[in-house]
mmCIF file of C-alpha atoms in Angstrom:
data_model
loop_
_atom_site.group_PDB
_atom_site.id
_atom_site.type_symbol
_atom_site.label_atom_id
_atom_site.label_comp_id
_atom_site.label_asym_id
_atom_site.label_seq_id
_atom_site.Cartn_x
_atom_site.Cartn_y
_atom_site.Cartn_z
ATOM 1 C CA MET A 32 -31.956 -39.631 10.253
ATOM 2 C CA GLY A 33 -30.730 -38.476 6.712
ATOM 3 C CA ILE A 34 -32.022 -38.466 3.479
ATOM 4 C CA PHE A 35 -31.654 -42.347 2.731
ATOM 5 C CA SER A 36 -33.516 -43.990 5.832
ATOM 6 C CA GLY A 37 -33.330 -47.688 6.214
ATOM 7 C CA ARG A 38 -35.831 -49.649 8.519
ATOM 8 C CA ARG A 39 -36.959 -53.388 9.284
ATOM 9 C CA SER A 40 -39.571 -55.013 8.321
ATOM 10 C CA GLN A 41 -40.194 -58.532 9.184
ATOM 11 C CA GLY A 42 -36.308 -59.314 9.573
ATOM 12 C CA ALA A 43 -35.861 -57.542 6.001
ATOM 13 C CA LEU A 44 -34.197 -54.384 5.441
ATOM 14 C CA HIS A 45 -36.418 -51.437 3.734
ATOM 15 C CA TYR A 46 -34.520 -48.137 1.652
ATOM 16 C CA SER A 47 -37.092 -44.962 1.542
ATOM 17 C CA THR A 48 -36.211 -43.229 -1.884
ATOM 18 C CA PRO A 49 -35.995 -39.475 -1.255
ATOM 19 C CA SER A 50 -38.629 -36.800 -2.793
ATOM 20 C CA PRO A 51 -38.099 -34.644 -5.857
ATOM 21 C CA GLY A 52 -37.444 -31.858 -3.223
ATOM 22 C CA MET A 53 -34.957 -33.301 -1.419
ATOM 23 C CA ARG A 54 -32.738 -34.206 -3.880
ATOM 24 C CA GLN A 55 -33.440 -30.497 -5.408
ATOM 25 C CA ALA A 56 -32.128 -29.564 -1.783
ATOM 26 C CA LEU A 57 -29.426 -32.395 -2.056
ATOM 27 C CA ALA A 58 -28.101 -30.392 -5.295
ATOM 28 C CA GLU A 59 -27.881 -27.239 -4.189
ATOM 29 C CA GLU A 60 -26.494 -27.659 -1.334
ATOM 30 C CA MET A 61 -23.540 -29.304 -3.140
ATOM 31 C CA ALA A 62 -23.007 -26.818 -5.433
ATOM 32 C CA LYS A 63 -22.863 -23.949 -3.333
ATOM 33 C CA ASP A 64 -19.888 -25.930 -1.499
ATOM 34 C CA ARG A 65 -18.055 -26.756 -4.923
ATOM 35 C CA GLU A 66 -18.721 -22.902 -5.496
ATOM 36 C CA SER A 67 -16.908 -21.632 -2.304
ATOM 37 C CA ALA A 68 -14.635 -24.567 -3.390
ATOM 38 C CA SER A 69 -13.728 -22.930 -6.050
ATOM 39 C CA PHE A 70 -13.416 -19.228 -4.767
ATOM 40 C CA LEU A 71 -11.362 -20.268 -2.156
ATOM 41 C CA THR A 72 -8.970 -21.786 -4.521
ATOM 42 C CA ALA A 73 -9.046 -19.184 -6.423
ATOM 43 C CA GLU A 74 -8.313 -16.659 -3.774
ATOM 44 C CA ALA A 75 -5.556 -18.661 -2.316
ATOM 45 C CA ASN A 76 -3.548 -18.640 -5.947
ATOM 46 C CA GLY A 77 -3.515 -14.642 -6.213
ATOM 47 C CA TYR A 78 -0.946 -13.947 -5.135
ATOM 48 C CA ILE A 79 0.452 -14.987 -8.646
ATOM 49 C CA TYR A 80 -1.278 -12.707 -10.550
ATOM 50 C CA ALA A 81 1.622 -10.479 -7.954
ATOM 51 C CA CYS A 82 4.764 -12.140 -9.126
ATOM 52 C CA CYS A 83 3.456 -11.974 -12.300
ATOM 53 C CA LEU A 84 3.534 -8.499 -11.979
ATOM 54 C CA ARG A 85 6.596 -8.528 -9.948
ATOM 55 C CA VAL A 86 8.631 -9.802 -13.928
ATOM 56 C CA VAL A 87 7.097 -8.015 -16.142
ATOM 57 C CA ALA A 88 8.287 -4.512 -13.537
ATOM 58 C CA GLN A 89 11.548 -6.277 -13.686
ATOM 59 C CA LEU A 90 12.132 -6.777 -17.206
ATOM 60 C CA GLY A 91 10.839 -4.049 -18.692
ATOM 61 C CA VAL A 92 8.551 -5.168 -21.229
ATOM 62 C CA ALA A 93 5.464 -2.273 -20.335
ATOM 63 C CA ASP A 94 8.136 -0.306 -21.662
ATOM 64 C CA LEU A 95 8.634 -1.948 -25.035
ATOM 65 C CA LEU A 96 5.269 -2.107 -25.735
ATOM 66 C CA ALA A 97 5.208 1.807 -25.633
ATOM 67 C CA ASP A 98 4.184 1.893 -29.554
ATOM 68 C CA GLY A 99 1.928 -0.939 -30.087
ATOM 69 C CA PRO A 100 1.629 -4.935 -30.115
ATOM 70 C CA VAL A 101 4.694 -7.339 -30.132
ATOM 71 C CA HIS A 102 5.609 -10.325 -30.366
ATOM 72 C CA VAL A 103 7.115 -12.180 -27.392
ATOM 73 C CA ARG A 104 9.375 -13.896 -29.448
ATOM 74 C CA HIS A 105 10.978 -10.659 -29.756
ATOM 75 C CA LEU A 106 10.115 -9.179 -26.351
ATOM 76 C CA ALA A 107 12.043 -12.125 -25.223
ATOM 77 C CA GLU A 108 15.024 -11.707 -27.219
ATOM 78 C CA ARG A 109 14.830 -7.405 -25.865
ATOM 79 C CA VAL A 110 14.878 -8.559 -22.283
ATOM 80 C CA SER A 111 16.928 -12.243 -22.543
ATOM 81 C CA ALA A 112 13.612 -14.213 -21.000
ATOM 82 C CA ASP A 113 12.369 -17.847 -22.141
ATOM 83 C CA GLU A 114 9.838 -17.164 -24.691
ATOM 84 C CA LEU A 115 7.503 -19.680 -23.990
ATOM 85 C CA ALA A 116 7.789 -18.605 -19.688
ATOM 86 C CA LEU A 117 7.455 -14.739 -20.677
ATOM 87 C CA TYR A 118 4.543 -16.069 -23.083
ATOM 88 C CA ARG A 119 2.652 -17.634 -20.292
ATOM 89 C CA VAL A 120 2.963 -14.750 -17.790
ATOM 90 C CA LEU A 121 1.707 -12.387 -20.160
ATOM 91 C CA ARG A 122 -0.974 -14.972 -20.872
ATOM 92 C CA LEU A 123 -1.962 -14.572 -17.301
ATOM 93 C CA LEU A 124 -2.245 -10.858 -16.570
ATOM 94 C CA ALA A 125 -4.220 -10.401 -20.838
ATOM 95 C CA THR A 126 -6.680 -12.058 -17.748
ATOM 96 C CA ARG A 127 -6.597 -8.834 -16.336
ATOM 97 C CA GLY A 128 -6.827 -6.441 -18.835
ATOM 98 C CA ILE A 129 -3.193 -5.567 -17.919
ATOM 99 C CA VAL A 130 -2.107 -7.212 -21.251
ATOM 100 C CA ARG A 131 -3.666 -8.136 -24.195
ATOM 101 C CA GLU A 132 -3.549 -10.925 -26.958
ATOM 102 C CA THR A 133 -4.507 -9.281 -30.262
ATOM 103 C CA ASP A 134 -3.153 -12.728 -32.155
ATOM 104 C CA SER A 135 -1.436 -15.791 -31.412
ATOM 105 C CA GLY A 136 1.970 -14.659 -29.500
ATOM 106 C CA VAL A 137 1.533 -10.401 -29.985
ATOM 107 C CA PHE A 138 0.834 -9.060 -27.142
ATOM 108 C CA VAL A 139 -0.246 -5.366 -26.327
ATOM 109 C CA LEU A 140 -0.584 -3.335 -23.597
ATOM 110 C CA MET A 141 -3.680 -2.202 -22.225
ATOM 111 C CA GLU A 142 -4.877 1.481 -20.704
ATOM 112 C CA ARG A 143 -4.937 -0.542 -17.429
ATOM 113 C CA GLY A 144 -1.710 -1.406 -17.514
ATOM 114 C CA ALA A 145 0.168 1.650 -18.429
ATOM 115 C CA SER A 146 1.540 2.673 -15.322
ATOM 116 C CA LEU A 147 3.619 -0.303 -15.763
ATOM 117 C CA ARG A 148 5.347 1.709 -18.392
ATOM 118 C CA SER A 149 8.701 3.615 -16.686
ATOM 119 C CA ASP A 150 7.562 6.985 -18.408
ATOM 120 C CA SER A 151 3.811 7.098 -17.240
ATOM 121 C CA LYS A 152 3.439 10.382 -15.380
ATOM 122 C CA PHE A 153 1.555 8.168 -12.634
ATOM 123 C CA SER A 154 3.760 5.076 -12.996
ATOM 124 C CA VAL A 155 4.534 2.238 -10.501
ATOM 125 C CA ARG A 156 6.627 0.018 -11.760
ATOM 126 C CA GLU A 157 9.057 1.044 -8.865
ATOM 127 C CA GLY A 158 6.641 1.014 -6.414
ATOM 128 C CA ILE A 159 5.594 -2.899 -7.482
ATOM 129 C CA LEU A 160 9.382 -3.906 -6.990
ATOM 130 C CA ALA A 161 8.627 -2.324 -3.576
ATOM 131 C CA ALA A 162 5.837 -4.280 -2.862
ATOM 132 C CA THR A 163 6.747 -7.433 -4.497
ATOM 133 C CA THR A 164 10.242 -7.759 -2.880
ATOM 134 C CA PRO A 165 10.659 -10.681 -1.236
ATOM 135 C CA ALA A 166 11.728 -9.716 2.145
ATOM 136 C CA ILE A 167 8.036 -8.709 2.140
ATOM 137 C CA TYR A 168 6.856 -11.584 0.355
ATOM 138 C CA ARG A 169 8.253 -14.104 3.233
ATOM 139 C CA ALA A 170 7.213 -12.200 6.198
ATOM 140 C CA GLY A 171 3.421 -12.172 4.824
ATOM 141 C CA GLY A 172 3.980 -16.109 4.297
ATOM 142 C CA GLU A 173 4.933 -16.179 8.298
ATOM 143 C CA LEU A 174 1.703 -14.233 9.135
ATOM 144 C CA LEU A 175 1.309 -16.800 11.452
ATOM 145 C CA HIS A 176 3.696 -15.311 14.240
ATOM 146 C CA ALA A 177 2.233 -12.267 14.288
ATOM 147 C CA LEU A 178 -1.567 -13.554 14.773
ATOM 148 C CA THR A 179 0.175 -15.628 17.633
ATOM 149 C CA THR A 180 2.642 -13.172 19.034
ATOM 150 C CA GLY A 181 1.433 -9.757 18.090
ATOM 151 C CA GLU A 182 5.122 -8.798 16.878
ATOM 152 C CA PRO A 183 5.902 -8.210 13.297
ATOM 153 C CA ALA A 184 6.647 -11.503 10.939
ATOM 154 C CA VAL A 185 9.179 -10.047 9.666
ATOM 155 C CA ASN A 186 11.200 -9.777 12.859
ATOM 156 C CA HIS A 187 10.636 -13.758 13.090
ATOM 157 C CA VAL A 188 11.655 -14.259 9.819
ATOM 158 C CA PHE A 189 14.770 -12.016 10.091
ATOM 159 C CA GLY A 190 15.635 -11.797 13.204
ATOM 160 C CA GLU A 191 15.240 -8.432 13.091
ATOM 161 C CA PRO A 192 12.953 -5.447 12.335
ATOM 162 C CA LEU A 193 12.639 -4.900 8.324
ATOM 163 C CA PHE A 194 14.514 -1.845 8.460
ATOM 164 C CA ASP A 195 17.526 -2.822 10.789
ATOM 165 C CA TYR A 196 16.477 -5.949 7.736
ATOM 166 C CA PHE A 197 17.070 -3.467 4.550
ATOM 167 C CA ALA A 198 20.086 -1.069 5.863
ATOM 168 C CA SER A 199 22.394 -4.268 6.377
ATOM 169 C CA HIS A 200 20.864 -5.945 2.555
ATOM 170 C CA PRO A 201 20.957 -2.430 0.752
ATOM 171 C CA THR A 202 19.975 -3.760 -3.100
ATOM 172 C CA GLU A 203 16.797 -5.054 -1.081
ATOM 173 C CA GLY A 204 16.451 -1.579 0.560
ATOM 174 C CA ALA A 205 16.930 0.779 -2.049
ATOM 175 C CA GLU A 206 14.025 -1.146 -4.063
ATOM 176 C CA PHE A 207 12.007 -0.674 -1.513
ATOM 177 C CA HIS A 208 12.663 2.886 -0.681
ATOM 178 C CA THR A 209 12.594 3.742 -4.059
ATOM 179 C CA GLY A 210 9.233 1.808 -4.944
ATOM 180 C CA MET A 211 7.905 3.772 -1.706
ATOM 181 C CA GLY A 212 8.954 7.309 -2.778
ATOM 182 C CA GLN A 213 7.263 6.105 -6.414
ATOM 183 C CA TYR A 214 3.623 5.395 -3.842
ATOM 184 C CA SER A 215 4.767 9.185 -1.931
ATOM 185 C CA VAL A 216 5.497 10.973 -4.724
ATOM 186 C CA ILE A 217 2.009 10.086 -6.724
ATOM 187 C CA GLU A 218 0.032 10.497 -3.241
ATOM 188 C CA SER A 219 2.039 14.013 -2.354
ATOM 189 C CA ALA A 220 0.744 15.288 -5.684
ATOM 190 C CA ASN A 221 -2.793 14.598 -4.495
ATOM 191 C CA PHE A 222 -2.020 16.403 -0.851
ATOM 192 C CA VAL A 223 -0.938 20.105 -2.819
ATOM 193 C CA ARG A 224 -3.623 19.606 -5.155
ATOM 194 C CA GLU A 225 -6.884 19.136 -2.554
ATOM 195 C CA CYS A 226 -5.589 20.375 0.345
ATOM 196 C CA ARG A 227 -6.050 23.769 2.092
ATOM 197 C CA LEU A 228 -2.486 25.773 3.395
ATOM 198 C CA PRO A 229 -2.075 28.827 4.652
ATOM 199 C CA GLU A 230 -0.139 31.386 2.132
ATOM 200 C CA THR A 231 2.464 32.088 5.258
ATOM 201 C CA GLY A 232 4.080 30.804 7.899
ATOM 202 C CA THR A 233 6.582 27.858 8.628
ATOM 203 C CA VAL A 234 5.452 24.177 7.128
ATOM 204 C CA VAL A 235 7.270 21.098 8.815
ATOM 205 C CA ASP A 236 7.422 18.111 6.937
ATOM 206 C CA VAL A 237 7.518 15.741 9.403
ATOM 207 C CA GLY A 238 9.245 12.273 8.411
ATOM 208 C CA GLY A 239 9.567 14.196 4.753
ATOM 209 C CA GLY A 240 12.450 11.382 3.579
ATOM 210 C CA GLN A 241 14.005 13.011 0.290
ATOM 211 C CA GLY A 242 11.579 15.933 0.675
ATOM 212 C CA SER A 243 9.056 15.355 -2.470
ATOM 213 C CA LEU A 244 5.940 16.519 -0.829
ATOM 214 C CA LEU A 245 7.562 19.728 0.594
ATOM 215 C CA LEU A 246 9.420 20.813 -2.286
ATOM 216 C CA MET A 247 5.539 20.402 -3.823
ATOM 217 C CA ILE A 248 3.770 22.635 -1.358
ATOM 218 C CA LEU A 249 6.328 25.507 -1.531
ATOM 219 C CA GLN A 250 6.480 25.283 -5.487
ATOM 220 C CA ARG A 251 2.712 25.704 -5.002
ATOM 221 C CA HIS A 252 2.704 27.614 -1.808
ATOM 222 C CA ARG A 253 5.043 30.578 -2.308
ATOM 223 C CA GLY A 254 4.631 32.190 0.296
ATOM 224 C CA LEU A 255 5.882 29.608 2.958
ATOM 225 C CA HIS A 256 8.900 28.782 4.663
ATOM 226 C CA GLY A 257 9.497 24.944 4.818
ATOM 227 C CA VAL A 258 11.052 22.338 7.012
ATOM 228 C CA LEU A 259 12.359 19.161 6.243
ATOM 229 C CA PHE A 260 12.965 17.037 9.521
ATOM 230 C CA ASP A 261 13.896 13.125 9.773
ATOM 231 C CA LEU A 262 16.696 11.361 10.371
ATOM 232 C CA PRO A 263 19.998 12.881 9.175
ATOM 233 C CA HIS A 264 20.979 10.097 7.219
ATOM 234 C CA VAL A 265 17.694 10.775 5.539
ATOM 235 C CA ILE A 266 17.942 14.318 4.791
ATOM 236 C CA ALA A 267 21.652 14.340 3.459
ATOM 237 C CA HIS A 268 19.518 13.138 -0.019
ATOM 238 C CA HIS A 269 16.867 15.749 0.001
ATOM 239 C CA ARG A 270 15.251 16.861 -3.228
ATOM 240 C CA LEU A 271 14.954 20.729 -1.634
ATOM 241 C CA GLY A 272 18.007 22.401 -3.701
ATOM 242 C CA GLU A 273 14.902 21.876 -6.648
ATOM 243 C CA LEU A 274 13.443 25.012 -5.438
ATOM 244 C CA GLU A 275 15.591 27.879 -7.011
ATOM 245 C CA ASP A 276 15.206 29.746 -3.552
ATOM 246 C CA SER A 277 16.877 28.199 -1.122
ATOM 247 C CA ASN A 278 15.961 30.527 1.901
ATOM 248 C CA ARG A 279 12.512 29.582 1.576
ATOM 249 C CA TRP A 280 13.931 25.737 3.555
ATOM 250 C CA THR A 281 16.247 24.211 6.261
ATOM 251 C CA THR A 282 16.648 20.836 6.389
ATOM 252 C CA VAL A 283 16.784 19.641 10.330
ATOM 253 C CA GLY A 284 17.907 16.445 11.754
ATOM 254 C CA GLY A 285 16.662 14.314 14.308
ATOM 255 C CA SER A 286 14.345 11.932 15.729
ATOM 256 C CA PHE A 287 10.429 12.667 15.646
ATOM 257 C CA PHE A 288 10.362 10.871 19.008
ATOM 258 C CA ASP A 289 12.292 13.439 20.598
ATOM 259 C CA SER A 290 11.346 16.482 19.989
ATOM 260 C CA LEU A 291 10.711 18.945 16.910
ATOM 261 C CA PRO A 292 11.082 22.360 15.004
ATOM 262 C CA ALA A 293 8.356 25.247 15.460
ATOM 263 C CA GLY A 294 5.996 25.099 12.882
ATOM 264 C CA ASP A 295 2.677 26.515 12.386
ATOM 265 C CA THR A 296 1.585 23.308 10.250
ATOM 266 C CA TYR A 297 3.351 20.223 10.664
ATOM 267 C CA VAL A 298 2.404 17.466 7.738
ATOM 268 C CA ILE A 299 2.409 14.029 8.267
ATOM 269 C CA GLN A 300 2.135 11.113 5.497
ATOM 270 C CA TYR A 301 2.719 7.710 5.418
ATOM 271 C CA VAL A 302 4.329 7.782 9.100
ATOM 272 C CA LEU A 303 1.812 7.216 11.868
ATOM 273 C CA HIS A 304 0.612 3.710 9.983
ATOM 274 C CA ASN A 305 3.984 2.647 10.534
ATOM 275 C CA TRP A 306 4.008 3.112 14.323
ATOM 276 C CA ASP A 307 2.360 1.678 17.679
ATOM 277 C CA ASP A 308 -0.177 4.065 19.351
ATOM 278 C CA PRO A 309 2.094 5.261 22.362
ATOM 279 C CA ARG A 310 4.802 5.847 19.882
ATOM 280 C CA CYS A 311 2.327 7.427 17.295
ATOM 281 C CA VAL A 312 0.850 9.590 21.052
ATOM 282 C CA GLU A 313 4.369 10.428 20.866
ATOM 283 C CA ILE A 314 5.090 12.294 17.757
ATOM 284 C CA LEU A 315 1.849 14.052 17.633
ATOM 285 C CA ARG A 316 2.717 15.791 21.421
ATOM 286 C CA ASN A 317 5.602 16.290 20.033
ATOM 287 C CA CYS A 318 4.184 18.269 17.131
ATOM 288 C CA ARG A 319 1.617 19.416 19.946
ATOM 289 C CA ARG A 320 4.397 21.206 21.505
ATOM 290 C CA GLY A 321 5.838 23.335 18.765
ATOM 291 C CA LEU A 322 2.657 24.093 17.093
ATOM 292 C CA ALA A 323 2.161 28.298 17.133
ATOM 293 C CA PRO A 324 -1.336 29.077 17.943
ATOM 294 C CA GLY A 325 -3.965 28.424 16.296
ATOM 295 C CA GLY A 326 -2.104 26.110 13.932
ATOM 296 C CA ARG A 327 -2.864 22.797 12.682
ATOM 297 C CA VAL A 328 -1.757 19.362 12.112
ATOM 298 C CA ILE A 329 -2.225 17.799 8.588
ATOM 299 C CA ILE A 330 -1.826 13.840 8.834
ATOM 300 C CA HIS A 331 -1.757 12.086 5.001
ATOM 301 C CA ASP A 332 -2.411 8.941 5.372
ATOM 302 C CA MET A 333 -5.849 5.404 5.288
ATOM 303 C CA ILE A 334 -8.588 5.309 7.158
ATOM 304 C CA VAL A 335 -9.972 2.539 7.822
ATOM 305 C CA PRO A 336 -14.061 2.711 6.694
ATOM 306 C CA PRO A 337 -16.650 0.256 8.300
ATOM 307 C CA GLY A 338 -18.378 -2.563 6.922
ATOM 308 C CA ASN A 339 -17.257 -5.374 4.606
ATOM 309 C CA GLU A 340 -16.768 -3.405 1.555
ATOM 310 C CA PRO A 341 -13.383 -4.076 -0.386
ATOM 311 C CA ASP A 342 -11.295 -1.336 0.562
ATOM 312 C CA GLN A 343 -6.932 -0.893 -0.132
ATOM 313 C CA SER A 344 -6.521 0.359 3.423
ATOM 314 C CA LYS A 345 -7.478 -3.417 4.874
ATOM 315 C CA VAL A 346 -5.135 -5.294 2.700
ATOM 316 C CA LEU A 347 -1.819 -2.877 3.508
ATOM 317 C CA ASP A 348 -3.229 -3.299 7.085
ATOM 318 C CA ILE A 349 -2.297 -6.984 6.633
ATOM 319 C CA VAL A 350 0.940 -5.468 5.147
ATOM 320 C CA MET A 351 1.791 -3.334 8.479
ATOM 321 C CA LEU A 352 0.515 -6.535 10.712
ATOM 322 C CA SER A 353 3.497 -8.492 9.081
ATOM 323 C CA ILE A 354 6.745 -5.499 8.752
ATOM 324 C CA VAL A 355 6.153 -3.293 11.603
ATOM 325 C CA THR A 356 4.335 -2.130 14.380
ATOM 326 C CA GLY A 357 1.891 -0.096 13.008
ATOM 327 C CA ARG A 358 -1.730 -0.766 11.400
ATOM 328 C CA GLU A 359 -4.003 1.447 9.304
ATOM 329 C CA ARG A 360 -6.789 3.146 11.243
ATOM 330 C CA THR A 361 -10.132 4.099 11.456
ATOM 331 C CA GLN A 362 -11.395 7.285 11.951
ATOM 332 C CA HIS A 363 -12.322 6.844 15.314
ATOM 333 C CA GLU A 364 -8.470 5.123 16.089
ATOM 334 C CA PHE A 365 -7.329 8.925 14.886
ATOM 335 C CA GLU A 366 -9.771 10.393 17.191
ATOM 336 C CA GLN A 367 -8.271 8.761 20.050
ATOM 337 C CA LEU A 368 -4.399 9.388 19.306
ATOM 338 C CA LEU A 369 -4.956 13.131 18.679
ATOM 339 C CA HIS A 370 -7.130 13.440 22.085
ATOM 340 C CA ALA A 371 -4.007 11.300 23.535
ATOM 341 C CA ALA A 372 -2.173 14.288 22.196
ATOM 342 C CA GLY A 373 -3.698 17.682 23.180
ATOM 343 C CA LEU A 374 -5.246 17.179 19.653
ATOM 344 C CA ARG A 375 -8.446 17.407 18.126
ATOM 345 C CA ILE A 376 -9.990 16.856 14.529
ATOM 346 C CA VAL A 377 -11.117 20.205 12.993
ATOM 347 C CA THR A 378 -11.890 18.450 9.280
ATOM 348 C CA ILE A 379 -11.710 14.956 7.381
ATOM 349 C CA THR A 380 -11.321 15.512 3.412
ATOM 350 C CA PRO A 381 -11.382 12.060 2.176
ATOM 351 C CA PRO A 382 -9.335 11.629 -0.929
ATOM 352 C CA THR A 383 -10.717 11.675 -4.342
ATOM 353 C CA LEU A 384 -7.497 10.612 -6.348
ATOM 354 C CA GLY A 385 -5.388 8.093 -4.574
ATOM 355 C CA ALA A 386 -6.164 6.075 -1.454
ATOM 356 C CA LEU A 387 -4.607 9.358 1.388
ATOM 357 C CA SER A 388 -7.374 10.956 3.841
ATOM 358 C CA THR A 389 -6.249 14.354 4.706
ATOM 359 C CA ILE A 390 -7.164 14.922 8.542
ATOM 360 C CA GLU A 391 -6.431 18.804 10.253
ATOM 361 C CA ALA A 392 -5.788 18.493 14.370
ATOM 362 C CA GLU A 393 -6.010 21.723 15.899
ATOM 363 C CA ALA A 394 -4.761 21.726 19.861
ATOM 364 C CA LEU A 395 -7.596 21.262 22.363
#
């Protein structure tokens, strides 16, 4: 029976009046529902912040704010934007502390927005463009396909895997790869600063792209010889020539699913999360086969923490769900992969800067 209950007495219908306690309980229940509705609506609109970040990154607005406050009129003129539209975008970003409106129409770049500048030491301008490239957004919009089939949503959207799509759409591909390279450089600097590497021997950078990480390693550890391993068309654009001593490095083209050059240390950064478990085991087994006695396999990747607390790895994991067959993994899942490949974890170093943990493994 509800709060407002009725009963018949001698042919008449009488209603009982709710008590003050019942009215209070009803009001509290309605308040909770309103709060939930408000929260969920705001969450559903959260993508708009990323859209605003993308357009200010595209236009280079942060660079124009480098020297202090600027009126939106002048910003709009410099970037060929509509003044009112740009104002509305900056007004929203001001609610997140990225910029601040100091006077009517006048904006200043805040500390939180400093890495939007292209000249920032840890610039993420290009990384933001990669993370918000339309192909990624479209795949996210079709996430239901991934949930119902287990296949990347991007395959459903474009009829082909993500990297095949980027190969046939070079402008979008260049935006994505350049931005991902920017994130990789930042994490590489953290890796070189924090990871313990041997003083001598051969270090193989597995899937090392253009060699940013290996270059930093060789610059810091002058007794090491480096091998950059990736697909031939990728390493064709390597950066190792920036190292003065060309005798300290070698490039080898090939697929890490087939075989790997021999080495004392294998470094794998931002690679395993792109692939499903069987493919990861293939990569790690090839590391195990080429590993010198006493050598190490070092994985630099995100580890998903347990519990309900927010973490960047849990966000990126859903991105991976929509675009590739891989995922971000827990410590236990890494242990299983390594064991299947004949390896075991020796140490795990959580990130002090950046988002990637360092997993050191050795042969069983």
